[in-house]
C-alpha cells in the first residue's frame, strides 16, 4: 500500500538513485518516488506517571538567572576594586575577563570530573534504571 500524504502541497519527487530501495514506495510505472513533504505526528495518550522535576540548584530558569546576575555583579565589583587599587581601566577589564573566564571553565570542568568520578549522569542513571527494571 502506498503511504498517503495529507498535505495541500504536491508530493516531492526524487529519482530512484537518490532514494533507498523500498518497493512499497515505488510509483507504478514510474522512475521516481513520491514522498510527503511533512509528516503528522500525534502523541500517545498520557499515562498516569507523575512528572518528577529536579529540585537541585542550577536546574531551573530562576537558578540560571541568579547565577548570571551573580557573575555579572562579581565582574563589576572586581573591576571597580582593581581600579580603586590603582589599575588602569583597560588592564582592570582584561584581568576581570581573564579571571571570570578561567573561573567558569575550571568550575564547569570540575563538575564534569566530579560526575565522571562518581558515575553520576544521564547515561549511568539510565543504564542503572534499565538494569533495575529488567
mmCIF file of C-alpha atoms in Angstrom:
data_model
loop_
_atom_site.group_PDB
_atom_site.id
_atom_site.type_symbol
_atom_site.label_atom_id
_atom_site.label_comp_id
_atom_site.label_asym_id
_atom_site.label_seq_id
_atom_site.Cartn_x
_atom_site.Cartn_y
_atom_site.Cartn_z
ATOM 1 C CA UNK A 1 0.000 0.000 0.000
ATOM 2 C CA UNK A 2 1.234 3.445 -0.877
ATOM 3 C CA UNK A 3 1.699 5.837 2.078
ATOM 4 C CA UNK A 4 -0.668 8.774 1.854
ATOM 5 C CA UNK A 5 0.261 12.379 2.325
ATOM 6 C CA UNK A 6 -2.308 14.670 3.927
ATOM 7 C CA UNK A 7 -0.726 17.839 2.634
ATOM 8 C CA UNK A 8 -2.086 20.509 0.326
ATOM 9 C CA UNK A 9 1.323 20.623 -1.352
ATOM 10 C CA UNK A 10 2.195 18.098 -4.057
ATOM 11 C CA UNK A 11 4.471 15.214 -3.038
ATOM 12 C CA UNK A 12 8.219 15.625 -3.501
ATOM 13 C CA UNK A 13 9.528 13.528 -6.389
ATOM 14 C CA UNK A 14 13.125 12.319 -6.446
ATOM 15 C CA UNK A 15 14.958 9.936 -8.803
ATOM 16 C CA UNK A 16 15.219 6.337 -7.637
ATOM 17 C CA UNK A 17 19.007 6.552 -7.449
ATOM 18 C CA UNK A 18 18.730 9.154 -4.688
ATOM 19 C CA UNK A 19 16.386 7.088 -2.508
ATOM 20 C CA UNK A 20 16.822 3.847 -0.578
ATOM 21 C CA UNK A 21 15.260 0.876 -2.339
ATOM 22 C CA UNK A 22 11.846 0.221 -0.762
ATOM 23 C CA UNK A 23 9.470 -1.452 -3.152
ATOM 24 C CA UNK A 24 6.393 -0.261 -1.243
ATOM 25 C CA UNK A 25 7.336 3.338 -2.024
ATOM 26 C CA UNK A 26 7.627 2.893 -5.799
ATOM 27 C CA UNK A 27 5.056 4.512 -8.011
ATOM 28 C CA UNK A 28 3.554 2.176 -10.576
ATOM 29 C CA UNK A 29 5.285 2.552 -13.965
ATOM 30 C CA UNK A 30 7.469 5.468 -12.886
ATOM 31 C CA UNK A 31 11.157 6.053 -12.225
ATOM 32 C CA UNK A 32 10.511 8.432 -9.334
ATOM 33 C CA UNK A 33 9.185 8.034 -5.835
ATOM 34 C CA UNK A 34 6.577 10.087 -4.100
ATOM 35 C CA UNK A 35 7.276 11.303 -0.607
ATOM 36 C CA UNK A 36 5.334 13.534 1.774
ATOM 37 C CA UNK A 37 6.913 16.898 2.417
ATOM 38 C CA UNK A 38 5.987 16.619 6.086
ATOM 39 C CA UNK A 39 4.635 14.074 8.498
ATOM 40 C CA UNK A 40 1.867 14.375 11.064
ATOM 41 C CA UNK A 41 2.931 13.028 14.431
ATOM 42 C CA UNK A 42 0.475 12.526 17.235
ATOM 43 C CA UNK A 43 1.465 11.951 20.839
ATOM 44 C CA UNK A 44 0.472 8.792 22.618
ATOM 45 C CA UNK A 45 -2.189 9.127 25.293
ATOM 46 C CA UNK A 46 -0.909 10.391 28.617
ATOM 47 C CA UNK A 47 -0.219 7.704 31.160
ATOM 48 C CA UNK A 48 -0.689 8.276 34.861
ATOM 49 C CA UNK A 49 3.003 8.590 35.724
ATOM 50 C CA UNK A 50 3.840 11.637 37.801
ATOM 51 C CA UNK A 51 6.419 14.053 36.399
ATOM 52 C CA UNK A 52 9.384 14.452 38.746
ATOM 53 C CA UNK A 53 11.324 17.712 38.467
ATOM 54 C CA UNK A 54 14.928 18.137 39.588
ATOM 55 C CA UNK A 55 14.892 20.449 42.627
ATOM 56 C CA UNK A 56 18.677 20.850 42.878
ATOM 57 C CA UNK A 57 20.169 24.318 42.474
ATOM 58 C CA UNK A 58 21.063 25.192 38.903
ATOM 59 C CA UNK A 59 18.310 23.231 37.128
ATOM 60 C CA UNK A 60 15.640 25.920 36.832
ATOM 61 C CA UNK A 61 15.454 29.158 34.863
ATOM 62 C CA UNK A 62 15.382 31.144 38.106
ATOM 63 C CA UNK A 63 18.617 29.487 39.263
ATOM 64 C CA UNK A 64 20.335 30.191 35.939
ATOM 65 C CA UNK A 65 19.285 33.848 36.130
ATOM 66 C CA UNK A 66 20.665 34.053 39.690
ATOM 67 C CA UNK A 67 23.992 32.585 38.509
ATOM 68 C CA UNK A 68 24.201 35.050 35.595
ATOM 69 C CA UNK A 69 23.419 38.078 37.779
ATOM 70 C CA UNK A 70 25.966 36.892 40.375
ATOM 71 C CA UNK A 71 28.674 36.529 37.714
ATOM 72 C CA UNK A 72 27.960 39.993 36.324
ATOM 73 C CA UNK A 73 27.985 41.503 39.832
ATOM 74 C CA UNK A 74 31.253 39.712 40.633
ATOM 75 C CA UNK A 75 32.799 41.138 37.470
ATOM 76 C CA UNK A 76 31.635 44.668 38.242
ATOM 77 C CA UNK A 77 32.945 44.504 41.823
ATOM 78 C CA UNK A 78 36.278 43.059 40.691
ATOM 79 C CA UNK A 79 36.602 45.743 38.006
ATOM 80 C CA UNK A 80 35.812 48.584 40.416
ATOM 81 C CA UNK A 81 38.085 47.068 43.083
ATOM 82 C CA UNK A 82 41.044 46.782 40.727
ATOM 83 C CA UNK A 83 40.538 50.362 39.572
ATOM 84 C CA UNK A 84 40.333 51.531 43.200
ATOM 85 C CA UNK A 85 43.629 49.720 43.832
ATOM 86 C CA UNK A 86 45.234 51.868 41.111
ATOM 87 C CA UNK A 87 44.994 49.692 37.999
ATOM 88 C CA UNK A 88 44.099 51.353 34.687
ATOM 89 C CA UNK A 89 40.556 50.690 33.385
ATOM 90 C CA UNK A 90 41.841 48.711 30.365
ATOM 91 C CA UNK A 91 44.056 46.413 32.429
ATOM 92 C CA UNK A 92 41.356 46.000 35.091
ATOM 93 C CA UNK A 93 38.903 44.905 32.391
ATOM 94 C CA UNK A 94 41.410 42.430 30.953
ATOM 95 C CA UNK A 95 42.134 40.875 34.360
ATOM 96 C CA UNK A 96 38.450 40.614 35.273
ATOM 97 C CA UNK A 97 37.675 38.999 31.938
ATOM 98 C CA UNK A 98 40.519 36.505 32.337
ATOM 99 C CA UNK A 99 39.638 35.593 35.938
ATOM 100 C CA UNK A 100 35.897 35.222 35.274
ATOM 101 C CA UNK A 101 36.559 33.114 32.162
ATOM 102 C CA UNK A 102 39.058 30.847 33.939
ATOM 103 C CA UNK A 103 36.731 30.566 36.942
ATOM 104 C CA UNK A 104 33.831 29.461 34.758
ATOM 105 C CA UNK A 105 35.994 26.999 32.804
ATOM 106 C CA UNK A 106 37.628 25.457 35.875
ATOM 107 C CA UNK A 107 34.281 25.367 37.699
ATOM 108 C CA UNK A 108 32.453 23.665 34.838
ATOM 109 C CA UNK A 109 35.231 21.160 34.136
ATOM 110 C CA UNK A 110 35.487 20.306 37.846
ATOM 111 C CA UNK A 111 31.752 19.483 37.973
ATOM 112 C CA UNK A 112 32.206 17.265 34.916
ATOM 113 C CA UNK A 113 35.155 15.461 36.505
ATOM 114 C CA UNK A 114 33.161 15.030 39.726
ATOM 115 C CA UNK A 115 30.261 13.453 37.815
ATOM 116 C CA UNK A 116 32.599 11.140 35.900
ATOM 117 C CA UNK A 117 34.461 10.090 39.046
ATOM 118 C CA UNK A 118 31.219 9.391 40.933
ATOM 119 C CA UNK A 119 29.413 7.929 37.905
ATOM 120 C CA UNK A 120 26.624 10.479 38.179
ATOM 121 C CA UNK A 121 24.927 11.396 34.912
ATOM 122 C CA UNK A 122 22.217 10.693 32.407
ATOM 123 C CA UNK A 123 23.871 7.654 30.812
ATOM 124 C CA UNK A 124 24.795 5.809 34.002
ATOM 125 C CA UNK A 125 21.425 6.621 35.590
ATOM 126 C CA UNK A 126 19.560 5.373 32.522
ATOM 127 C CA UNK A 127 21.591 2.166 32.362
ATOM 128 C CA UNK A 128 21.160 1.564 36.097
ATOM 129 C CA UNK A 129 17.389 2.067 35.931
ATOM 130 C CA UNK A 130 17.124 -0.158 32.839
ATOM 131 C CA UNK A 131 19.026 -2.916 34.614
ATOM 132 C CA UNK A 132 16.890 -2.456 37.732
ATOM 133 C CA UNK A 133 13.637 -2.676 35.724
ATOM 134 C CA UNK A 134 14.717 -5.760 33.746
#
